[in-house]
Amino acid sequence: MFHINVSLFGQTKSLENKIDLFHDKLLDAAMTFKRTILVYLDEQRSDEYKKLSKQIKQIEHDADNLRRDIENKLYSQNLIPDLRADVLHLVENLDKVINRFDEVTYKFYIERPEIPSEYHRRINELCNLSAECAENMAKASRAFFRDLSSVRDYSQKVYFIEHESDLSSGHLREAIFDSDIPLANKIQLSGFINDIADIADIAEDFIDELLIFTIKRDI
């Protein structure tokens, strides 16, 4: 199983380029998200944080336009009709992760959570885990279009990292609720932890579906 190593696109080079670029946008969003949260932990709503937050917003905007272009090409030119619904579903779910990166950074900007310094390292670790999950999700998705034999390797990385994210977020919430900070702060921080960890959960759900689509292609 998963032995195909040829491109899904055949002669549809323009569509291939757009989907490649869409995966690049997701990777850019994940990397920028890591930098943005690290800057917030060090500087809160500094000019650098605002600049990075705007970069994620621009990535999200560009990705939305790309998604619409991909959808239009698939339908208007009747490309890869046998797998069109699966491809559209994958692209839409990739876009959800980019949107979530934007939503979380914007929530930090609006709510300005006060995060005690003793939790900075662990929150940064959780952000890195979720971003790494999204990065491997993007690589698995790209492999679906180019080299099915690599899909499982990247998928297993997502499953492993998502498990680490679950453990990290659970321990972090437990530590926060065991602390002496006000209850309102505990609840707010718990919400942010959930939002960050949800990125890894979405990536895991995506991989579940991607593996099913991969089996369909390999039959």
Coordinates of N, CA and C in Angstrom, one line a residue:
M1 N 0.8 -1.2 0.0 CA 0.0 0.0 0.0 C 0.9 1.3 0.0
F2 N 0.4 2.3 -0.6 CA 1.0 3.6 -0.7 C 2.4 3.5 -1.4
H3 N 2.3 2.9 -2.6 CA 3.5 2.8 -3.4 C 3.6 3.8 -4.6
I4 N 2.5 4.6 -4.8 CA 2.5 5.5 -5.9 C 3.4 6.6 -5.7
N5 N 4.3 7.0 -6.6 CA 5.2 8.1 -6.5 C 5.1 9.1 -7.6
V6 N 3.9 9.1 -8.3 CA 3.8 10.1 -9.4 C 2.8 11.2 -9.0
S7 N 2.9 12.3 -9.7 CA 2.1 13.4 -9.4 C 0.6 13.1 -9.7
L8 N -0.3 13.7 -8.9 CA -1.7 13.6 -9.2 C -2.1 14.4 -10.4
F9 N -1.4 15.4 -10.7 CA -1.8 16.5 -11.6 C -1.7 16.2 -13.1
G10 N -0.7 15.3 -13.5 CA -0.5 15.1 -14.9 C -0.1 16.4 -15.6
Q11 N -0.9 16.9 -16.5 CA -0.5 18.1 -17.3 C -1.1 19.4 -16.7
T12 N -1.8 19.3 -15.6 CA -2.4 20.5 -15.0 C -1.4 21.3 -14.2
K13 N -0.4 21.8 -14.8 CA 0.7 22.5 -14.1 C 0.3 23.7 -13.3
S14 N -0.6 24.5 -13.9 CA -1.1 25.7 -13.2 C -1.7 25.3 -11.9
L15 N -2.6 24.3 -11.9 CA -3.2 23.9 -10.6 C -2.2 23.3 -9.6
E16 N -1.2 22.6 -10.1 CA -0.2 22.0 -9.3 C 0.6 23.1 -8.6
N17 N 0.9 24.2 -9.3 CA 1.6 25.3 -8.8 C 0.8 26.0 -7.7
K18 N -0.5 26.2 -7.9 CA -1.3 26.8 -6.9 C -1.4 26.0 -5.6
I19 N -1.6 24.7 -5.8 CA -1.7 23.9 -4.6 C -0.3 23.8 -3.8
D20 N 0.8 23.8 -4.6 CA 2.1 23.9 -4.0 C 2.2 25.2 -3.2
L21 N 1.8 26.3 -3.8 CA 1.9 27.6 -3.1 C 1.0 27.6 -1.9
F22 N -0.2 27.0 -1.9 CA -1.1 26.9 -0.8 C -0.4 26.2 0.4
H23 N 0.3 25.1 0.1 CA 1.0 24.4 1.2 C 2.1 25.3 1.7
D24 N 2.8 26.1 0.9 CA 3.8 27.0 1.3 C 3.2 28.0 2.3
K25 N 2.0 28.5 2.0 CA 1.3 29.5 2.9 C 1.1 28.9 4.3
L26 N 0.7 27.6 4.3 CA 0.5 27.0 5.6 C 1.8 26.9 6.4
L27 N 2.9 26.5 5.7 CA 4.2 26.4 6.4 C 4.6 27.8 6.8
D28 N 4.4 28.8 6.0 CA 4.7 30.2 6.4 C 3.9 30.6 7.7
A29 N 2.6 30.3 7.7 CA 1.8 30.6 8.8 C 2.3 29.9 10.1
A30 N 2.7 28.7 10.0 CA 3.1 28.0 11.2 C 4.4 28.6 11.7
M31 N 5.4 28.9 10.8 CA 6.6 29.5 11.3 C 6.4 30.9 11.9
T32 N 5.6 31.6 11.3 CA 5.3 33.0 11.8 C 4.5 32.9 13.1
F33 N 3.6 32.0 13.2 CA 2.9 31.8 14.5 C 3.9 31.6 15.7
K34 N 4.9 30.7 15.5 CA 5.8 30.4 16.5 C 6.6 31.7 16.9
R35 N 7.0 32.4 15.9 CA 7.7 33.7 16.2 C 6.8 34.7 16.9
T36 N 5.6 34.8 16.5 CA 4.7 35.8 17.1 C 4.4 35.5 18.5
I37 N 4.1 34.2 18.9 CA 3.9 33.9 20.3 C 5.1 34.1 21.2
L38 N 6.3 33.8 20.6 CA 7.5 34.0 21.4 C 7.7 35.4 21.6
V39 N 7.5 36.3 20.7 CA 7.6 37.7 20.9 C 6.6 38.2 21.9
Y40 N 5.4 37.7 21.8 CA 4.4 38.1 22.8 C 4.8 37.8 24.2
L41 N 5.4 36.6 24.4 CA 5.8 36.2 25.8 C 6.9 37.1 26.3
D42 N 7.8 37.6 25.4 CA 8.9 38.4 25.7 C 8.5 39.9 25.8
E43 N 7.6 40.4 24.9 CA 7.4 41.8 24.8 C 5.9 42.2 24.9
Q44 N 5.0 41.2 24.9 CA 3.6 41.4 24.8 C 3.3 42.2 23.5
R45 N 2.4 43.2 23.6 CA 1.9 43.8 22.3 C 2.9 44.8 21.8
S46 N 4.1 44.4 21.5 CA 5.1 45.3 21.0 C 4.9 45.6 19.5
D47 N 5.7 46.5 19.0 CA 5.6 46.8 17.5 C 6.0 45.5 16.7
E48 N 6.9 44.8 17.2 CA 7.3 43.5 16.5 C 6.2 42.5 16.5
Y49 N 5.5 42.4 17.7 CA 4.4 41.5 17.7 C 3.3 41.9 16.7
K50 N 3.0 43.2 16.7 CA 2.0 43.7 15.8 C 2.4 43.4 14.3
K51 N 3.6 43.6 14.0 CA 4.1 43.4 12.6 C 3.9 41.9 12.3
L52 N 4.3 41.0 13.2 CA 4.2 39.6 12.9 C 2.7 39.2 12.8
S53 N 1.9 39.7 13.7 CA 0.4 39.5 13.6 C -0.2 39.9 12.3
K54 N 0.3 41.0 11.8 CA -0.2 41.4 10.5 C 0.3 40.5 9.3
Q55 N 1.5 40.0 9.5 CA 2.0 39.0 8.5 C 1.1 37.8 8.5
I56 N 0.7 37.3 9.6 CA -0.2 36.1 9.6 C -1.5 36.5 9.0
K57 N -2.0 37.7 9.3 CA -3.3 38.1 8.7 C -3.1 38.1 7.1
Q58 N -2.0 38.6 6.6 CA -1.8 38.7 5.2 C -1.7 37.3 4.6
I59 N -1.0 36.4 5.3 CA -0.9 35.0 4.8 C -2.3 34.4 4.8
E60 N -3.1 34.6 5.8 CA -4.5 34.1 5.8 C -5.3 34.6 4.6
H61 N -5.1 35.9 4.3 CA -5.8 36.5 3.2 C -5.4 35.9 1.9
D62 N -4.1 35.8 1.7 CA -3.5 35.2 0.5 C -4.0 33.8 0.3
A63 N -4.0 33.0 1.4 CA -4.4 31.6 1.3 C -5.9 31.5 0.9
D64 N -6.7 32.4 1.4 CA -8.2 32.4 1.1 C -8.3 32.6 -0.4
N65 N -7.5 33.6 -1.0 CA -7.6 33.8 -2.4 C -7.1 32.6 -3.2
L66 N -6.1 32.0 -2.7 CA -5.6 30.8 -3.4 C -6.6 29.7 -3.4
R67 N -7.2 29.5 -2.2 CA -8.2 28.4 -2.1 C -9.4 28.7 -3.1
R68 N -9.8 29.9 -3.3 CA -10.9 30.2 -4.3 C -10.4 29.9 -5.7
D69 N -9.1 30.3 -6.0 CA -8.6 30.0 -7.3 C -8.5 28.5 -7.6
I70 N -8.1 27.8 -6.6 CA -8.1 26.3 -6.8 C -9.4 25.7 -7.0
E71 N -10.4 26.2 -6.2 CA -11.8 25.7 -6.4 C -12.3 26.0 -7.8
N72 N -12.0 27.2 -8.2 CA -12.5 27.7 -9.5 C -11.9 26.8 -10.6
K73 N -10.6 26.6 -10.5 CA -9.9 25.8 -11.6 C -10.5 24.4 -11.6
L74 N -10.7 23.8 -10.4 CA -11.1 22.4 -10.4 C -12.5 22.3 -11.1
Y75 N -13.4 23.3 -10.8 CA -14.7 23.2 -11.4 C -14.8 23.7 -12.8
S76 N -14.2 24.8 -13.1 CA -14.4 25.4 -14.4 C -13.7 24.7 -15.5
Q77 N -12.5 24.0 -15.1 CA -11.8 23.3 -16.1 C -12.0 21.8 -16.0
N78 N -12.8 21.4 -15.1 CA -13.1 19.9 -14.9 C -11.9 19.1 -14.7
L79 N -11.0 19.6 -13.8 CA -9.7 18.9 -13.6 C -9.9 17.8 -12.6
I80 N -9.1 16.7 -12.7 CA -9.1 15.5 -11.8 C -10.5 15.2 -11.3
P81 N -11.5 15.0 -12.2 CA -12.9 14.8 -11.7 C -13.1 13.7 -10.7
D82 N -12.3 12.6 -10.8 CA -12.5 11.5 -9.9 C -12.1 11.8 -8.5
L83 N -11.2 12.8 -8.3 CA -10.8 13.1 -6.9 C -11.1 14.6 -6.6
R84 N -11.8 15.2 -7.4 CA -12.1 16.6 -7.2 C -12.7 16.9 -5.8
A85 N -13.7 16.1 -5.4 CA -14.3 16.4 -4.1 C -13.3 16.2 -2.9
D86 N -12.5 15.2 -3.0 CA -11.5 14.9 -2.0 C -10.5 16.1 -1.9
V87 N -10.0 16.5 -3.1 CA -9.0 17.6 -3.1 C -9.6 18.9 -2.5
L88 N -10.8 19.2 -2.9 CA -11.5 20.4 -2.4 C -11.6 20.3 -0.8
H89 N -12.0 19.1 -0.4 CA -12.1 18.9 1.1 C -10.8 19.1 1.8
L90 N -9.7 18.6 1.2 CA -8.4 18.7 1.8 C -8.0 20.2 1.9
V91 N -8.2 20.9 0.8 CA -7.8 22.3 0.7 C -8.5 23.1 1.7
E92 N -9.8 22.9 1.8 CA -10.7 23.6 2.8 C -10.2 23.4 4.2
N93 N -9.8 22.2 4.5 CA -9.3 21.9 5.9 C -7.9 22.4 6.2
L94 N -7.1 22.4 5.1 CA -5.8 23.1 5.3 C -6.0 24.6 5.6
D95 N -7.0 25.2 4.9 CA -7.3 26.6 5.1 C -7.8 26.8 6.6
K96 N -8.5 25.9 7.1 CA -9.0 26.0 8.5 C -7.8 26.2 9.5
V97 N -6.7 25.5 9.2 CA -5.6 25.6 10.1 C -4.9 27.0 10.0
I98 N -4.8 27.5 8.8 CA -4.2 28.8 8.6 C -5.1 29.8 9.3
N99 N -6.4 29.7 9.2 CA -7.4 30.6 9.9 C -7.2 30.5 11.4
R100 N -7.0 29.3 11.9 CA -6.8 29.2 13.3 C -5.5 29.9 13.8
F101 N -4.4 29.8 13.1 CA -3.2 30.5 13.5 C -3.6 32.0 13.6
D102 N -4.3 32.5 12.6 CA -4.7 34.0 12.6 C -5.6 34.3 13.8
E103 N -6.6 33.4 14.1 CA -7.5 33.6 15.2 C -6.8 33.7 16.5
V104 N -5.9 32.8 16.7 CA -5.2 32.7 18.0 C -4.3 33.9 18.2
T105 N -3.5 34.3 17.2 CA -2.7 35.5 17.4 C -3.5 36.8 17.6
Y106 N -4.7 36.8 16.9 CA -5.6 38.0 17.1 C -6.2 38.0 18.5
K107 N -6.5 36.8 19.0 CA -7.0 36.7 20.4 C -6.0 37.2 21.4
F108 N -4.7 36.8 21.2 CA -3.7 37.3 22.1 C -3.7 38.9 22.0
Y109 N -3.8 39.4 20.8 CA -3.8 40.9 20.7 C -4.9 41.6 21.4
I110 N -6.1 41.0 21.3 CA -7.3 41.6 21.8 C -7.4 41.4 23.4
E111 N -7.1 40.2 23.8 CA -7.4 39.9 25.3 C -6.1 40.2 26.1
R112 N -5.0 40.3 25.5 CA -3.7 40.6 26.2 C -3.6 39.8 27.5
P113 N -3.5 38.5 27.4 CA -3.4 37.7 28.7 C -2.1 38.0 29.4
E114 N -2.2 38.1 30.7 CA -1.0 38.2 31.6 C -0.5 36.8 31.9
I115 N 0.6 36.4 31.4 CA 1.1 35.1 31.6 C 2.3 35.1 32.5
P116 N 2.2 34.6 33.7 CA 3.4 34.5 34.6 C 4.6 33.9 33.9
S117 N 5.8 34.5 34.2 CA 7.0 34.1 33.5 C 7.3 32.6 33.7
E118 N 6.9 32.0 34.8 CA 7.2 30.6 35.0 C 6.5 29.7 34.0
Y119 N 5.5 30.2 33.3 CA 4.8 29.4 32.3 C 5.2 29.7 30.9
H120 N 6.1 30.7 30.7 CA 6.5 31.1 29.3 C 7.1 29.9 28.6
R121 N 8.1 29.2 29.2 CA 8.7 28.2 28.4 C 7.8 27.1 28.0
R122 N 6.8 26.7 28.9 CA 5.9 25.6 28.6 C 4.8 26.1 27.5
I123 N 4.4 27.3 27.6 CA 3.5 27.8 26.6 C 4.2 27.9 25.2
N124 N 5.4 28.3 25.2 CA 6.2 28.4 24.0 C 6.4 26.9 23.4
E125 N 6.6 26.0 24.3 CA 6.8 24.6 23.9 C 5.5 24.1 23.2
L126 N 4.3 24.4 23.9 CA 3.1 24.0 23.3 C 2.8 24.6 21.9
C127 N 3.1 25.9 21.8 CA 3.0 26.5 20.5 C 3.9 25.9 19.4
N128 N 5.1 25.5 19.8 CA 6.0 24.8 18.9 C 5.4 23.5 18.5
L129 N 4.9 22.7 19.4 CA 4.3 21.4 19.1 C 3.1 21.6 18.1
S130 N 2.2 22.5 18.4 CA 1.1 22.7 17.5 C 1.5 23.1 16.1
A131 N 2.5 24.0 16.1 CA 3.0 24.5 14.8 C 3.7 23.4 14.0
E132 N 4.4 22.5 14.8 CA 5.1 21.4 14.1 C 4.1 20.4 13.6
C133 N 3.0 20.2 14.3 CA 2.0 19.3 13.8 C 1.4 19.9 12.5
A134 N 1.2 21.2 12.4 CA 0.6 21.8 11.2 C 1.7 21.6 10.1
E135 N 2.9 21.8 10.4 CA 4.0 21.7 9.3 C 4.0 20.3 8.8
N136 N 4.0 19.3 9.6 CA 4.0 17.9 9.1 C 2.7 17.5 8.4
M137 N 1.6 18.1 8.8 CA 0.3 18.0 8.1 C 0.4 18.5 6.7
A138 N 1.0 19.7 6.6 CA 1.2 20.3 5.2 C 2.1 19.4 4.4
K139 N 3.2 18.8 5.0 CA 4.1 17.9 4.2 C 3.4 16.6 3.8
A140 N 2.6 16.1 4.7 CA 1.8 14.9 4.3 C 0.8 15.2 3.2
S141 N 0.2 16.3 3.3 CA -0.8 16.7 2.2 C -0.1 16.9 0.9
R142 N 1.1 17.6 0.9 CA 1.9 17.8 -0.3 C 2.3 16.4 -0.9
A143 N 2.6 15.5 0.0 CA 3.0 14.1 -0.5 C 1.8 13.4 -1.1
F144 N 0.6 13.7 -0.7 CA -0.6 13.1 -1.3 C -0.7 13.4 -2.7
F145 N -0.3 14.6 -3.1 CA -0.3 15.1 -4.5 C 0.9 14.7 -5.3
R146 N 2.0 14.3 -4.6 CA 3.2 14.1 -5.4 C 3.8 12.7 -5.2
D147 N 3.7 12.2 -4.0 CA 4.4 10.9 -3.7 C 3.7 10.2 -2.5
L148 N 2.8 9.3 -2.8 CA 2.0 8.7 -1.8 C 2.8 7.9 -0.8
S149 N 4.0 7.4 -1.2 CA 4.8 6.6 -0.4 C 5.3 7.4 0.9
S150 N 5.3 8.7 0.8 CA 5.7 9.5 1.9 C 4.6 10.0 2.9
V151 N 3.4 9.7 2.5 CA 2.3 10.2 3.3 C 2.3 9.6 4.7
R152 N 2.5 8.3 4.8 CA 2.4 7.7 6.1 C 3.5 8.2 7.0
D153 N 4.7 8.4 6.5 CA 5.8 8.9 7.4 C 5.4 10.2 8.1
Y154 N 4.9 11.2 7.3 CA 4.6 12.4 7.8 C 3.3 12.3 8.7
S155 N 2.4 11.4 8.4 CA 1.2 11.2 9.2 C 1.6 10.7 10.5
Q156 N 2.5 9.8 10.6 CA 2.9 9.2 11.9 C 3.5 10.3 12.8
K157 N 4.3 11.2 12.2 CA 4.8 12.4 12.9 C 3.7 13.2 13.5
V158 N 2.7 13.5 12.7 CA 1.6 14.3 13.2 C 0.9 13.6 14.4
Y159 N 0.7 12.3 14.3 CA 0.1 11.6 15.5 C 0.9 11.6 16.7
F160 N 2.2 11.5 16.5 CA 3.2 11.5 17.7 C 3.2 12.9 18.3
I161 N 3.3 13.9 17.5 CA 3.4 15.3 18.0 C 2.1 15.7 18.6
E162 N 1.0 15.3 18.1 CA -0.3 15.6 18.6 C -0.5 15.0 20.0
H163 N 0.0 13.8 20.2 CA 0.0 13.2 21.5 C 0.8 14.0 22.5
E164 N 2.0 14.4 22.1 CA 2.9 15.2 22.9 C 2.2 16.6 23.3
S165 N 1.5 17.1 22.3 CA 0.7 18.3 22.6 C -0.4 18.1 23.6
D166 N -1.1 17.0 23.5 CA -2.1 16.7 24.5 C -1.5 16.6 25.9
L167 N -0.4 15.9 26.0 CA 0.3 15.8 27.3 C 0.7 17.2 27.8
S168 N 1.3 18.0 27.0 CA 1.8 19.3 27.3 C 0.7 20.2 27.8
S169 N -0.4 20.2 27.0 CA -1.5 21.1 27.4 C -2.1 20.7 28.7
G170 N -2.3 19.4 28.9 CA -2.9 18.9 30.1 C -2.1 19.2 31.3
H171 N -0.8 19.0 31.3 CA 0.1 19.3 32.4 C 0.1 20.8 32.7
L172 N 0.1 21.6 31.6 CA 0.2 23.0 31.8 C -1.1 23.6 32.4
R173 N -2.3 23.1 32.0 CA -3.5 23.5 32.6 C -3.6 23.1 34.1
E174 N -3.1 21.9 34.4 CA -3.1 21.4 35.8 C -2.2 22.3 36.6
A175 N -1.0 22.7 36.1 CA -0.1 23.6 36.9 C -0.7 24.9 37.1
I176 N -1.4 25.5 36.1 CA -2.0 26.8 36.3 C -3.2 26.8 37.3
F177 N -4.0 25.7 37.3 CA -5.1 25.7 38.2 C -4.6 25.3 39.6
D178 N -3.4 24.8 39.8 CA -2.8 24.5 41.1 C -2.1 25.8 41.6
S179 N -2.0 26.8 40.8 CA -1.2 28.0 41.2 C -2.1 28.9 42.0
D180 N -1.5 30.1 42.5 CA -2.2 31.0 43.3 C -2.7 32.2 42.5
I181 N -2.6 32.2 41.2 CA -3.1 33.3 40.4 C -4.6 33.4 40.5
P182 N -5.2 34.6 40.3 CA -6.7 34.7 40.4 C -7.4 33.7 39.4
L183 N -8.6 33.3 39.8 CA -9.4 32.3 39.1 C -9.7 32.8 37.7
A184 N -10.0 34.1 37.5 CA -10.3 34.6 36.2 C -9.1 34.5 35.3
N185 N -7.9 34.7 35.8 CA -6.7 34.5 35.0 C -6.5 33.1 34.6
K186 N -6.8 32.2 35.6 CA -6.7 30.7 35.3 C -7.6 30.3 34.1
I187 N -8.8 30.8 34.2 CA -9.8 30.4 33.1 C -9.4 31.0 31.8
Q188 N -8.9 32.3 31.8 CA -8.4 32.9 30.5 C -7.3 32.1 30.0
L189 N -6.3 31.8 30.8 CA -5.1 31.1 30.3 C -5.5 29.7 29.8
S190 N -6.4 29.0 30.5 CA -6.8 27.7 30.1 C -7.5 27.8 28.7
G191 N -8.2 28.8 28.4 CA -8.8 29.0 27.1 C -7.7 29.1 26.0
F192 N -6.7 29.9 26.3 CA -5.6 30.1 25.4 C -4.9 28.8 25.1
I193 N -4.7 28.0 26.2 CA -4.0 26.7 26.0 C -4.8 25.8 25.1
N194 N -6.1 25.8 25.4 CA -7.0 25.0 24.5 C -7.0 25.4 23.1
D195 N -7.0 26.7 22.8 CA -6.9 27.2 21.5 C -5.7 26.8 20.8
I196 N -4.5 26.9 21.5 CA -3.3 26.5 20.9 C -3.2 25.0 20.6
A197 N -3.7 24.2 21.6 CA -3.7 22.7 21.4 C -4.6 22.3 20.3
D198 N -5.7 23.0 20.1 CA -6.7 22.7 19.1 C -6.1 22.6 17.7
I199 N -5.0 23.4 17.5 CA -4.4 23.4 16.2 C -3.8 22.0 15.9
A200 N -3.2 21.4 16.9 CA -2.7 20.0 16.7 C -3.9 19.0 16.6
D201 N -5.0 19.2 17.3 CA -6.1 18.3 17.1 C -6.7 18.4 15.7
I202 N -6.8 19.6 15.2 CA -7.3 19.8 13.8 C -6.4 19.1 12.8
A203 N -5.1 19.2 13.0 CA -4.1 18.5 12.2 C -4.3 17.0 12.2
E204 N -4.5 16.5 13.4 CA -4.7 15.0 13.6 C -6.0 14.6 12.8
D205 N -7.1 15.3 12.9 CA -8.3 15.0 12.2 C -8.1 15.0 10.7
F206 N -7.3 16.0 10.3 CA -7.0 16.1 8.8 C -6.3 14.9 8.4
I207 N -5.3 14.4 9.2 CA -4.5 13.2 8.8 C -5.4 12.0 8.7
D208 N -6.3 11.9 9.6 CA -7.3 10.7 9.6 C -7.9 10.7 8.2
E209 N -8.4 11.8 7.7 CA -9.1 11.8 6.4 C -8.1 11.6 5.3
L210 N -6.9 12.3 5.4 CA -5.9 12.1 4.3 C -5.6 10.7 4.1
L211 N -5.4 9.9 5.2 CA -5.0 8.5 5.0 C -6.1 7.7 4.3
I212 N -7.4 8.1 4.5 CA -8.5 7.4 3.8 C -8.4 7.8 2.3
F213 N -8.2 9.1 2.0 CA -8.1 9.5 0.6 C -6.9 8.8 0.0
T214 N -5.8 8.6 0.7 CA -4.6 8.0 0.2 C -4.9 6.5 -0.2
I215 N -5.6 5.8 0.7 CA -6.0 4.5 0.3 C -6.8 4.4 -0.9
K216 N -7.7 5.4 -1.1 CA -8.6 5.4 -2.3 C -7.7 5.6 -3.5
R217 N -6.7 6.5 -3.4 CA -5.8 6.7 -4.6 C -5.0 5.5 -4.9
D218 N -4.7 4.7 -3.9 CA -3.8 3.6 -4.1 C -4.5 2.3 -4.5
I219 N -5.8 2.3 -4.5 CA -6.5 1.1 -4.9 C -6.5 0.9 -6.5

